[in-house]
């Protein structure tokens, strides 16, 4: 019993909770989009709110210890923020949602491949390979939800692949900088550079959402959840979890994302959850367990 509830258990538990919360953000964003907000407006507001929140707990230190580290923080802000969210949302807008969801949720597999290529200490164990394949298949079962129809949209699929690659780079680079800086400092930098790099988007697509609309509970309620819970709290926790578990182990929990998406879609959007989705969820859970199971 003590082993089950050790500190390591709670780190894994927090990783799962963060990803399950992120899986709910699709519902929040969809509700805001349905009420007239643009994707880049939602992203800018959630990161702005999260940045203001983190200023209250962040150390007063403004810059990284070297310009190389500051450049890494800039890349984190782009890959884990602006570029990731814009490419994913644009892929959904012009492509097929099922395709985009499946491609983006294969980020752990891409992270594993990049780590095997660029990180010497990472080895491809049997559990890692089998668990990754099983979880990826489970993602397909959940997302397509019993309707295995794959339509091709080259531009949309390429943008989704770009989002997937961005998150893989973010995961690996996050592990690198977390060895020198605290989770709060890193997250503050991600929010800051995420905000800075999204500003040019407003040149091409100016703000249009009316201020009066913010008075509606569905608008400020979902923005509050996205900014405080899904961004401020979850990004800080994810930076800390990645430092404790490593890029690969933490990244594997991203496979849990579609489980919460499909469950909360059924609850709040009235979408049907088929038996195939239950089977896929079980495959994901077992695949994540197998991937993160220590050798021996």
Short mmCIF file of N, CA, C and O in Angstrom, two decimals, residues 141-279:
data_model
loop_
_atom_site.label_atom_id
_atom_site.label_comp_id
_atom_site.label_asym_id
_atom_site.label_seq_id
_atom_site.Cartn_x
_atom_site.Cartn_y
_atom_site.Cartn_z
N UNK A 141 -9.23 4.34 -32.12
CA UNK A 141 -10.54 3.80 -31.77
C UNK A 141 -11.42 4.86 -31.12
O UNK A 141 -12.61 4.98 -31.42
N UNK A 142 -10.83 5.65 -30.20
CA UNK A 142 -11.60 6.66 -29.47
C UNK A 142 -12.02 7.80 -30.39
O UNK A 142 -13.19 8.22 -30.42
N UNK A 143 -11.07 8.33 -31.15
CA UNK A 143 -11.34 9.51 -31.98
C UNK A 143 -12.32 9.20 -33.10
O UNK A 143 -13.27 9.95 -33.34
N UNK A 144 -12.10 8.10 -33.80
CA UNK A 144 -13.01 7.76 -34.90
C UNK A 144 -14.30 7.14 -34.39
O UNK A 144 -15.29 7.05 -35.13
N UNK A 145 -14.29 6.68 -33.10
CA UNK A 145 -15.52 6.30 -32.40
C UNK A 145 -16.39 5.33 -33.18
O UNK A 145 -17.61 5.46 -33.23
N UNK A 146 -15.73 4.36 -33.80
CA UNK A 146 -16.49 3.34 -34.51
C UNK A 146 -16.76 3.66 -35.96
O UNK A 146 -17.34 2.85 -36.68
N UNK A 147 -16.36 4.85 -36.43
CA UNK A 147 -16.59 5.24 -37.83
C UNK A 147 -15.25 5.45 -38.51
O UNK A 147 -14.70 6.55 -38.51
N UNK A 148 -14.70 4.38 -39.04
CA UNK A 148 -13.36 4.43 -39.60
C UNK A 148 -13.38 4.96 -41.03
O UNK A 148 -13.24 4.22 -42.01
N UNK A 149 -13.57 6.26 -41.12
CA UNK A 149 -13.56 6.93 -42.42
C UNK A 149 -12.45 7.96 -42.41
O UNK A 149 -12.51 8.96 -41.68
N UNK A 150 -11.39 7.74 -43.18
CA UNK A 150 -10.26 8.65 -43.21
C UNK A 150 -10.27 9.43 -44.52
O UNK A 150 -10.02 8.88 -45.59
N UNK A 151 -10.61 10.70 -44.44
CA UNK A 151 -10.60 11.58 -45.60
C UNK A 151 -9.29 12.34 -45.63
O UNK A 151 -8.74 12.71 -44.60
N UNK A 152 -8.79 12.60 -46.83
CA UNK A 152 -7.52 13.29 -46.97
C UNK A 152 -7.73 14.77 -47.25
O UNK A 152 -8.53 15.15 -48.09
N UNK A 153 -7.00 15.59 -46.52
CA UNK A 153 -6.94 17.01 -46.76
C UNK A 153 -5.48 17.39 -46.54
O UNK A 153 -5.07 17.64 -45.40
N UNK A 154 -4.67 17.39 -47.60
CA UNK A 154 -3.21 17.54 -47.46
C UNK A 154 -2.79 18.73 -46.60
O UNK A 154 -1.95 18.59 -45.71
N UNK A 155 -3.37 19.92 -46.84
CA UNK A 155 -2.97 21.10 -46.08
C UNK A 155 -3.37 20.98 -44.61
O UNK A 155 -2.56 21.25 -43.72
N UNK A 156 -4.59 20.56 -44.37
CA UNK A 156 -5.06 20.40 -42.99
C UNK A 156 -4.25 19.36 -42.24
O UNK A 156 -3.87 19.55 -41.08
N UNK A 157 -3.96 18.23 -42.91
CA UNK A 157 -3.18 17.17 -42.27
C UNK A 157 -1.74 17.60 -42.01
O UNK A 157 -1.13 17.24 -41.00
N UNK A 158 -1.16 18.40 -42.92
CA UNK A 158 0.19 18.90 -42.72
C UNK A 158 0.25 19.87 -41.54
O UNK A 158 1.21 19.86 -40.75
N UNK A 159 -0.77 20.70 -41.39
CA UNK A 159 -0.82 21.62 -40.25
C UNK A 159 -0.95 20.85 -38.94
O UNK A 159 -0.34 21.20 -37.93
N UNK A 160 -1.77 19.80 -38.95
CA UNK A 160 -1.92 18.96 -37.77
C UNK A 160 -0.60 18.27 -37.43
O UNK A 160 -0.22 18.16 -36.25
N UNK A 161 0.11 17.82 -38.44
CA UNK A 161 1.43 17.21 -38.22
C UNK A 161 2.41 18.22 -37.66
O UNK A 161 3.24 17.89 -36.81
N UNK A 162 2.29 19.47 -38.10
CA UNK A 162 3.14 20.54 -37.58
C UNK A 162 2.86 20.76 -36.10
O UNK A 162 3.79 20.92 -35.29
N UNK A 163 1.58 20.75 -35.72
CA UNK A 163 1.21 20.90 -34.31
C UNK A 163 1.77 19.74 -33.48
O UNK A 163 2.29 19.94 -32.37
N UNK A 164 1.67 18.55 -34.03
CA UNK A 164 2.19 17.36 -33.36
C UNK A 164 3.70 17.48 -33.16
O UNK A 164 4.23 17.20 -32.07
N UNK A 165 4.40 17.90 -34.19
CA UNK A 165 5.86 18.06 -34.12
C UNK A 165 6.23 19.15 -33.13
O UNK A 165 7.22 19.02 -32.39
N UNK A 166 5.45 20.24 -33.09
CA UNK A 166 5.70 21.33 -32.15
C UNK A 166 5.65 20.82 -30.71
O UNK A 166 6.53 21.16 -29.89
N UNK A 167 4.63 20.03 -30.40
CA UNK A 167 4.51 19.53 -29.03
C UNK A 167 5.64 18.56 -28.68
O UNK A 167 6.13 18.53 -27.54
N UNK A 168 6.09 17.77 -29.66
CA UNK A 168 7.21 16.85 -29.43
C UNK A 168 8.48 17.63 -29.11
O UNK A 168 9.23 17.29 -28.18
N UNK A 169 8.74 18.68 -29.88
CA UNK A 169 9.92 19.53 -29.64
C UNK A 169 9.81 20.20 -28.28
O UNK A 169 10.78 20.28 -27.52
N UNK A 170 8.61 20.70 -27.97
CA UNK A 170 8.37 21.36 -26.69
C UNK A 170 8.67 20.40 -25.53
O UNK A 170 9.32 20.78 -24.54
N UNK A 171 8.22 19.16 -25.64
CA UNK A 171 8.40 18.18 -24.57
C UNK A 171 9.87 17.89 -24.31
O UNK A 171 10.31 17.84 -23.16
N UNK A 172 10.63 17.70 -25.39
CA UNK A 172 12.06 17.39 -25.24
C UNK A 172 12.84 18.59 -24.73
O UNK A 172 13.69 18.48 -23.83
N UNK A 173 12.56 19.77 -25.28
CA UNK A 173 13.26 20.98 -24.86
C UNK A 173 12.90 21.36 -23.42
O UNK A 173 13.74 21.88 -22.68
N UNK A 174 11.66 21.08 -23.02
CA UNK A 174 11.23 21.37 -21.66
C UNK A 174 12.05 20.58 -20.65
O UNK A 174 12.44 21.12 -19.60
N UNK A 175 12.33 19.33 -20.95
CA UNK A 175 13.16 18.51 -20.07
C UNK A 175 14.56 19.10 -19.96
O UNK A 175 15.16 19.13 -18.88
N UNK A 176 15.07 19.64 -21.05
CA UNK A 176 16.42 20.20 -21.07
C UNK A 176 16.53 21.43 -20.17
O UNK A 176 17.44 21.53 -19.34
N UNK A 177 15.60 22.37 -20.28
CA UNK A 177 15.70 23.61 -19.50
C UNK A 177 15.28 23.40 -18.05
O UNK A 177 15.69 24.16 -17.17
N UNK A 178 14.46 22.38 -17.79
CA UNK A 178 13.99 22.15 -16.43
C UNK A 178 15.11 21.68 -15.51
O UNK A 178 14.95 21.68 -14.28
N UNK A 179 16.23 21.28 -16.08
CA UNK A 179 17.38 20.88 -15.27
C UNK A 179 18.07 22.09 -14.64
O UNK A 179 18.85 21.94 -13.70
N UNK A 180 17.81 23.31 -15.16
CA UNK A 180 18.47 24.51 -14.68
C UNK A 180 17.51 25.53 -14.07
O UNK A 180 17.93 26.37 -13.27
N UNK A 181 16.23 25.47 -14.44
CA UNK A 181 15.29 26.50 -14.01
C UNK A 181 14.05 25.87 -13.37
O UNK A 181 13.71 24.72 -13.66
N UNK A 182 13.38 26.65 -12.53
CA UNK A 182 12.18 26.16 -11.85
C UNK A 182 11.01 26.08 -12.82
O UNK A 182 10.98 26.76 -13.86
N UNK A 183 10.00 25.28 -12.45
CA UNK A 183 8.82 25.12 -13.30
C UNK A 183 8.07 26.43 -13.46
O UNK A 183 7.56 26.74 -14.54
N UNK A 184 8.03 27.23 -12.40
CA UNK A 184 7.31 28.51 -12.45
C UNK A 184 8.01 29.48 -13.39
O UNK A 184 7.36 30.16 -14.20
N UNK A 185 9.33 29.56 -13.31
CA UNK A 185 10.09 30.47 -14.19
C UNK A 185 9.92 30.09 -15.65
O UNK A 185 9.67 30.93 -16.52
N UNK A 186 10.03 28.79 -15.95
CA UNK A 186 9.88 28.31 -17.32
C UNK A 186 8.49 28.61 -17.85
O UNK A 186 8.33 29.11 -18.98
N UNK A 187 7.47 28.34 -17.03
CA UNK A 187 6.09 28.56 -17.47
C UNK A 187 5.82 30.04 -17.73
O UNK A 187 5.12 30.39 -18.68
N UNK A 188 6.38 30.90 -16.87
CA UNK A 188 6.21 32.34 -17.09
C UNK A 188 6.80 32.76 -18.43
O UNK A 188 6.22 33.56 -19.17
N UNK A 189 7.94 32.20 -18.76
CA UNK A 189 8.58 32.50 -20.04
C UNK A 189 7.75 32.00 -21.21
O UNK A 189 7.62 32.66 -22.25
N UNK A 190 7.17 30.81 -21.06
CA UNK A 190 6.32 30.23 -22.12
C UNK A 190 5.12 31.14 -22.37
O UNK A 190 4.78 31.43 -23.53
N UNK A 191 4.48 31.58 -21.31
CA UNK A 191 3.33 32.48 -21.46
C UNK A 191 3.74 33.80 -22.12
O UNK A 191 3.04 34.31 -23.00
N UNK A 192 4.86 34.35 -21.67
CA UNK A 192 5.31 35.65 -22.20
C UNK A 192 5.60 35.57 -23.69
O UNK A 192 5.08 36.36 -24.50
N UNK A 193 6.43 34.60 -24.09
CA UNK A 193 6.79 34.50 -25.50
C UNK A 193 5.63 33.98 -26.34
O UNK A 193 5.54 34.27 -27.54
N UNK A 194 4.73 33.24 -25.72
CA UNK A 194 3.51 32.83 -26.42
C UNK A 194 2.65 34.03 -26.76
O UNK A 194 2.09 34.12 -27.86
N UNK A 195 2.57 34.98 -25.83
CA UNK A 195 1.80 36.21 -26.08
C UNK A 195 2.48 37.10 -27.11
O UNK A 195 1.82 37.65 -28.00
N UNK A 196 3.78 37.25 -26.99
CA UNK A 196 4.53 38.12 -27.92
C UNK A 196 4.41 37.62 -29.35
O UNK A 196 4.19 38.41 -30.28
N UNK A 197 4.52 36.32 -29.53
CA UNK A 197 4.53 35.77 -30.89
C UNK A 197 3.15 35.65 -31.52
O UNK A 197 3.03 35.41 -32.72
N UNK A 198 2.07 35.81 -30.71
CA UNK A 198 0.73 35.76 -31.30
C UNK A 198 0.28 37.14 -31.76
O UNK A 198 -0.67 37.27 -32.56
N UNK A 199 0.93 38.21 -31.30
CA UNK A 199 0.52 39.57 -31.66
C UNK A 199 0.49 39.83 -33.17
O UNK A 199 -0.44 40.48 -33.66
N UNK A 200 1.47 39.34 -33.96
CA UNK A 200 1.40 39.57 -35.41
C UNK A 200 0.16 39.00 -36.07
O UNK A 200 -0.26 39.49 -37.13
N UNK A 201 -0.45 37.98 -35.46
CA UNK A 201 -1.66 37.38 -36.03
C UNK A 201 -2.79 38.40 -36.09
O UNK A 201 -3.60 38.40 -37.03
N UNK A 202 -2.83 39.30 -35.10
CA UNK A 202 -3.90 40.29 -35.04
C UNK A 202 -3.75 41.37 -36.14
O UNK A 202 -4.70 42.09 -36.42
N UNK A 203 -2.58 41.45 -36.75
CA UNK A 203 -2.39 42.37 -37.88
C UNK A 203 -3.22 41.88 -39.08
O UNK A 203 -3.85 42.67 -39.79
N UNK A 204 -3.23 40.58 -39.27
CA UNK A 204 -3.96 39.98 -40.39
C UNK A 204 -5.42 39.68 -40.05
O UNK A 204 -6.27 39.63 -40.93
N UNK A 205 -5.67 39.45 -38.75
CA UNK A 205 -7.04 39.15 -38.32
C UNK A 205 -7.33 39.94 -37.05
O UNK A 205 -7.17 39.43 -35.93
N UNK A 206 -7.74 41.22 -37.17
CA UNK A 206 -7.95 42.09 -36.01
C UNK A 206 -9.03 41.57 -35.06
O UNK A 206 -9.88 40.77 -35.44
N UNK A 207 -8.95 42.05 -33.83
CA UNK A 207 -9.92 41.67 -32.81
C UNK A 207 -11.32 42.13 -33.21
O UNK A 207 -11.50 43.27 -33.65
N UNK A 208 -12.32 41.26 -33.06
CA UNK A 208 -13.68 41.64 -33.43
C UNK A 208 -14.73 41.28 -32.37
O UNK A 208 -15.86 41.74 -32.44
N UNK A 209 -14.35 40.47 -31.38
CA UNK A 209 -15.32 40.03 -30.37
C UNK A 209 -15.72 41.22 -29.50
O UNK A 209 -14.88 41.92 -28.95
N UNK A 210 -17.01 41.45 -29.34
CA UNK A 210 -17.50 42.63 -28.62
C UNK A 210 -17.29 42.51 -27.11
O UNK A 210 -17.38 41.41 -26.55
N UNK A 211 -17.02 43.64 -26.46
CA UNK A 211 -16.80 43.65 -25.02
C UNK A 211 -18.06 43.26 -24.25
O UNK A 211 -17.98 42.64 -23.19
N UNK A 212 -19.21 43.62 -24.76
CA UNK A 212 -20.47 43.27 -24.09
C UNK A 212 -20.67 41.77 -23.96
O UNK A 212 -21.31 41.29 -23.02
N UNK A 213 -20.12 41.03 -24.91
CA UNK A 213 -20.30 39.58 -24.91
C UNK A 213 -19.58 38.91 -23.74
O UNK A 213 -19.90 37.78 -23.36
N UNK A 214 -18.59 39.61 -23.17
CA UNK A 214 -17.87 39.05 -22.04
C UNK A 214 -18.75 38.94 -20.79
O UNK A 214 -18.38 38.26 -19.82
N UNK A 215 -19.89 39.61 -20.80
CA UNK A 215 -20.78 39.56 -19.65
C UNK A 215 -21.54 38.25 -19.56
O UNK A 215 -22.11 37.93 -18.51
N UNK A 216 -21.55 37.49 -20.64
CA UNK A 216 -22.28 36.23 -20.63
C UNK A 216 -21.50 35.18 -19.82
O UNK A 216 -20.29 34.98 -20.04
N UNK A 217 -22.15 34.50 -18.88
CA UNK A 217 -21.47 33.51 -18.03
C UNK A 217 -20.73 32.43 -18.82
O UNK A 217 -19.66 31.99 -18.42
N UNK A 218 -21.33 31.99 -19.94
CA UNK A 218 -20.69 30.94 -20.72
C UNK A 218 -19.36 31.41 -21.29
O UNK A 218 -18.42 30.61 -21.47
N UNK A 219 -19.22 32.71 -21.54
CA UNK A 219 -17.97 33.25 -22.09
C UNK A 219 -16.92 33.40 -21.00
O UNK A 219 -15.83 32.83 -21.09
N UNK A 220 -17.22 34.18 -19.95
CA UNK A 220 -16.20 34.41 -18.93
C UNK A 220 -15.92 33.14 -18.12
O UNK A 220 -14.80 32.94 -17.64
N UNK A 221 -16.93 32.27 -17.99
CA UNK A 221 -16.71 31.03 -17.26
C UNK A 221 -15.71 30.11 -17.96
O UNK A 221 -14.79 29.57 -17.34
N UNK A 222 -15.88 29.95 -19.27
CA UNK A 222 -14.96 29.08 -20.03
C UNK A 222 -13.58 29.71 -20.16
O UNK A 222 -12.57 29.01 -20.12
N UNK A 223 -13.53 31.04 -20.31
CA UNK A 223 -12.23 31.72 -20.36
C UNK A 223 -11.48 31.60 -19.04
O UNK A 223 -10.26 31.42 -19.01
N UNK A 224 -12.22 31.68 -17.94
CA UNK A 224 -11.62 31.53 -16.62
C UNK A 224 -11.03 30.15 -16.45
O UNK A 224 -9.92 29.99 -15.93
N UNK A 225 -11.76 29.14 -16.90
CA UNK A 225 -11.25 27.76 -16.81
C UNK A 225 -10.00 27.59 -17.68
O UNK A 225 -9.00 27.01 -17.24
N UNK A 226 -10.06 28.09 -18.91
CA UNK A 226 -8.93 27.94 -19.83
C UNK A 226 -7.70 28.69 -19.33
O UNK A 226 -6.57 28.20 -19.45
N UNK A 227 -7.92 29.90 -18.78
CA UNK A 227 -6.79 30.71 -18.34
C UNK A 227 -6.20 30.27 -17.03
O UNK A 227 -4.97 30.09 -16.92
N UNK A 228 -7.04 30.05 -16.03
CA UNK A 228 -6.53 29.74 -14.69
C UNK A 228 -6.19 28.26 -14.52
O UNK A 228 -5.11 27.92 -14.05
N UNK A 229 -7.13 27.39 -14.90
CA UNK A 229 -6.93 25.96 -14.67
C UNK A 229 -6.07 25.33 -15.76
O UNK A 229 -5.01 24.76 -15.49
N UNK A 230 -6.54 25.40 -17.02
CA UNK A 230 -5.88 24.69 -18.12
C UNK A 230 -4.54 25.29 -18.51
O UNK A 230 -3.67 24.58 -19.03
N UNK A 231 -4.34 26.60 -18.28
CA UNK A 231 -3.07 27.23 -18.65
C UNK A 231 -2.18 27.45 -17.43
O UNK A 231 -1.13 26.83 -17.30
N UNK A 232 -2.59 28.33 -16.54
CA UNK A 232 -1.76 28.68 -15.39
C UNK A 232 -1.39 27.45 -14.55
O UNK A 232 -0.22 27.11 -14.38
N UNK A 233 -2.38 26.75 -14.03
CA UNK A 233 -2.11 25.62 -13.15
C UNK A 233 -1.49 24.44 -13.89
O UNK A 233 -0.49 23.87 -13.45
N UNK A 234 -2.07 24.09 -15.04
CA UNK A 234 -1.63 22.88 -15.74
C UNK A 234 -0.24 23.03 -16.36
O UNK A 234 0.54 22.08 -16.36
N UNK A 235 0.08 24.21 -16.90
CA UNK A 235 1.41 24.38 -17.48
C UNK A 235 2.50 24.34 -16.42
O UNK A 235 3.59 23.80 -16.65
N UNK A 236 2.23 24.94 -15.25
CA UNK A 236 3.20 24.87 -14.16
C UNK A 236 3.39 23.42 -13.71
O UNK A 236 4.52 22.94 -13.56
N UNK A 237 2.29 22.71 -13.51
CA UNK A 237 2.38 21.31 -13.10
C UNK A 237 3.06 20.46 -14.14
O UNK A 237 3.86 19.57 -13.81
N UNK A 238 2.78 20.73 -15.42
CA UNK A 238 3.38 19.92 -16.49
C UNK A 238 4.89 20.14 -16.55
O UNK A 238 5.64 19.18 -16.79
N UNK A 239 5.34 21.37 -16.35
CA UNK A 239 6.78 21.64 -16.34
C UNK A 239 7.45 20.87 -15.20
O UNK A 239 8.53 20.29 -15.38
N UNK A 240 6.80 20.85 -14.04
CA UNK A 240 7.36 20.14 -12.90
C UNK A 240 7.32 18.62 -13.11
O UNK A 240 8.29 17.92 -12.83
N UNK A 241 6.21 18.13 -13.63
CA UNK A 241 6.07 16.69 -13.89
C UNK A 241 7.10 16.22 -14.91
O UNK A 241 7.70 15.14 -14.76
N UNK A 242 7.31 17.00 -15.97
CA UNK A 242 8.28 16.63 -17.00
C UNK A 242 9.69 16.54 -16.42
O UNK A 242 10.49 15.70 -16.83
N UNK A 243 9.98 17.43 -15.47
CA UNK A 243 11.29 17.41 -14.82
C UNK A 243 11.45 16.14 -13.98
O UNK A 243 12.52 15.53 -13.95
N UNK A 244 10.39 15.74 -13.30
CA UNK A 244 10.44 14.58 -12.42
C UNK A 244 10.45 13.25 -13.17
O UNK A 244 11.17 12.33 -12.80
N UNK A 245 9.63 13.17 -14.23
CA UNK A 245 9.45 11.89 -14.93
C UNK A 245 10.31 11.75 -16.17
O UNK A 245 10.59 10.63 -16.61
N UNK A 246 10.71 12.87 -16.76
CA UNK A 246 11.42 12.82 -18.03
C UNK A 246 10.47 13.05 -19.19
O UNK A 246 9.26 12.84 -19.08
N UNK A 247 11.03 13.48 -20.32
CA UNK A 247 10.22 13.88 -21.47
C UNK A 247 9.35 12.74 -22.00
O UNK A 247 8.18 12.93 -22.32
N UNK A 248 9.92 11.53 -22.09
CA UNK A 248 9.18 10.41 -22.71
C UNK A 248 8.04 9.93 -21.82
O UNK A 248 6.91 9.74 -22.30
N UNK A 249 8.32 9.71 -20.55
CA UNK A 249 7.30 9.20 -19.65
C UNK A 249 6.15 10.19 -19.52
O UNK A 249 4.98 9.82 -19.62
N UNK A 250 6.49 11.47 -19.34
CA UNK A 250 5.44 12.49 -19.23
C UNK A 250 4.64 12.59 -20.53
O UNK A 250 3.41 12.69 -20.51
N UNK A 251 5.34 12.56 -21.66
CA UNK A 251 4.67 12.72 -22.95
C UNK A 251 3.68 11.61 -23.22
O UNK A 251 2.64 11.82 -23.86
N UNK A 252 3.96 10.41 -22.72
CA UNK A 252 3.05 9.28 -22.96
C UNK A 252 1.65 9.52 -22.38
O UNK A 252 0.67 8.94 -22.84
N UNK A 253 1.56 10.37 -21.38
CA UNK A 253 0.25 10.65 -20.79
C UNK A 253 -0.64 11.46 -21.73
O UNK A 253 -1.87 11.52 -21.53
N UNK A 254 -0.06 12.07 -22.77
CA UNK A 254 -0.86 12.81 -23.75
C UNK A 254 -1.86 11.88 -24.43
O UNK A 254 -2.91 12.32 -24.91
N UNK A 255 -1.56 10.58 -24.46
CA UNK A 255 -2.49 9.62 -25.05
C UNK A 255 -3.84 9.63 -24.33
O UNK A 255 -4.85 9.21 -24.90
N UNK A 256 -3.87 10.07 -23.07
CA UNK A 256 -5.12 10.10 -22.31
C UNK A 256 -6.05 11.23 -22.76
O UNK A 256 -7.23 11.22 -22.43
N UNK A 257 -5.50 12.18 -23.50
CA UNK A 257 -6.25 13.37 -23.91
C UNK A 257 -7.60 13.06 -24.54
O UNK A 257 -8.63 13.60 -24.13
N UNK A 258 -7.67 12.17 -25.56
CA UNK A 258 -8.96 11.92 -26.21
C UNK A 258 -9.99 11.23 -25.33
O UNK A 258 -11.19 11.30 -25.60
N UNK A 259 -9.54 10.57 -24.25
CA UNK A 259 -10.50 9.92 -23.35
C UNK A 259 -11.40 10.96 -22.70
O UNK A 259 -12.63 10.85 -22.72
N UNK A 260 -10.78 11.98 -22.11
CA UNK A 260 -11.59 13.02 -21.46
C UNK A 260 -12.38 13.82 -22.48
O UNK A 260 -13.51 14.25 -22.21
N UNK A 261 -11.82 13.99 -23.69
CA UNK A 261 -12.54 14.73 -24.74
C UNK A 261 -13.83 14.02 -25.11
O UNK A 261 -14.90 14.64 -25.17
N UNK A 262 -13.75 12.72 -25.33
CA UNK A 262 -14.94 11.99 -25.77
C UNK A 262 -15.95 11.85 -24.64
O UNK A 262 -17.17 11.91 -24.85
N UNK A 263 -15.47 11.71 -23.39
CA UNK A 263 -16.38 11.59 -22.24
C UNK A 263 -17.13 12.90 -22.02
O UNK A 263 -18.37 12.92 -21.87
N UNK A 264 -16.40 14.02 -22.00
CA UNK A 264 -17.04 15.30 -21.74
C UNK A 264 -17.85 15.79 -22.95
O UNK A 264 -18.80 16.56 -22.79
N UNK A 265 -17.50 15.32 -24.15
CA UNK A 265 -18.33 15.62 -25.32
C UNK A 265 -19.70 14.96 -25.17
O UNK A 265 -20.72 15.52 -25.54
N UNK A 266 -19.69 13.74 -24.63
CA UNK A 266 -20.95 13.03 -24.42
C UNK A 266 -21.79 13.71 -23.34
O UNK A 266 -23.02 13.78 -23.44
N UNK A 267 -21.12 14.25 -22.31
CA UNK A 267 -21.84 14.88 -21.20
C UNK A 267 -22.39 16.25 -21.57
O UNK A 267 -23.56 16.56 -21.35
N UNK A 268 -21.52 17.10 -22.16
CA UNK A 268 -21.88 18.50 -22.37
C UNK A 268 -22.36 18.83 -23.79
O UNK A 268 -23.07 19.81 -23.99
N UNK A 269 -21.95 18.02 -24.77
CA UNK A 269 -22.35 18.31 -26.15
C UNK A 269 -23.33 17.29 -26.71
O UNK A 269 -23.76 17.40 -27.85
N UNK A 270 -23.66 16.28 -25.91
CA UNK A 270 -24.64 15.29 -26.34
C UNK A 270 -24.15 14.35 -27.42
O UNK A 270 -24.95 13.70 -28.11
N UNK A 271 -22.82 14.24 -27.58
CA UNK A 271 -22.27 13.35 -28.61
C UNK A 271 -22.24 11.92 -28.07
O UNK A 271 -21.98 11.68 -26.89
N UNK A 272 -22.49 10.96 -28.97
CA UNK A 272 -22.59 9.56 -28.56
C UNK A 272 -21.22 8.94 -28.35
O UNK A 272 -20.31 9.11 -29.14
N UNK A 273 -21.10 8.19 -27.25
CA UNK A 273 -19.88 7.43 -26.98
C UNK A 273 -20.18 5.96 -27.22
O UNK A 273 -20.93 5.33 -26.48
N UNK A 274 -19.63 5.40 -28.28
CA UNK A 274 -19.91 4.03 -28.69
C UNK A 274 -19.07 3.03 -27.91
O UNK A 274 -18.09 3.40 -27.27
N UNK A 275 -19.44 1.75 -27.98
CA UNK A 275 -18.61 0.71 -27.34
C UNK A 275 -17.17 0.73 -27.86
O UNK A 275 -16.24 0.39 -27.11
N UNK A 276 -16.99 1.13 -29.13
CA UNK A 276 -15.64 1.21 -29.69
C UNK A 276 -14.79 2.21 -28.93
O UNK A 276 -13.59 2.02 -28.73
N UNK A 277 -15.41 3.30 -28.48
CA UNK A 277 -14.69 4.31 -27.71
C UNK A 277 -14.26 3.76 -26.35
O UNK A 277 -13.16 4.07 -25.87
N UNK A 278 -15.10 2.92 -25.74
CA UNK A 278 -14.74 2.31 -24.47
C UNK A 278 -13.55 1.35 -24.66
O UNK A 278 -12.64 1.31 -23.83
N UNK A 279 -13.59 0.58 -25.75
CA UNK A 279 -12.48 -0.34 -26.05
C UNK A 279 -11.20 0.44 -26.27
O UNK A 279 -10.12 0.10 -25.75
#
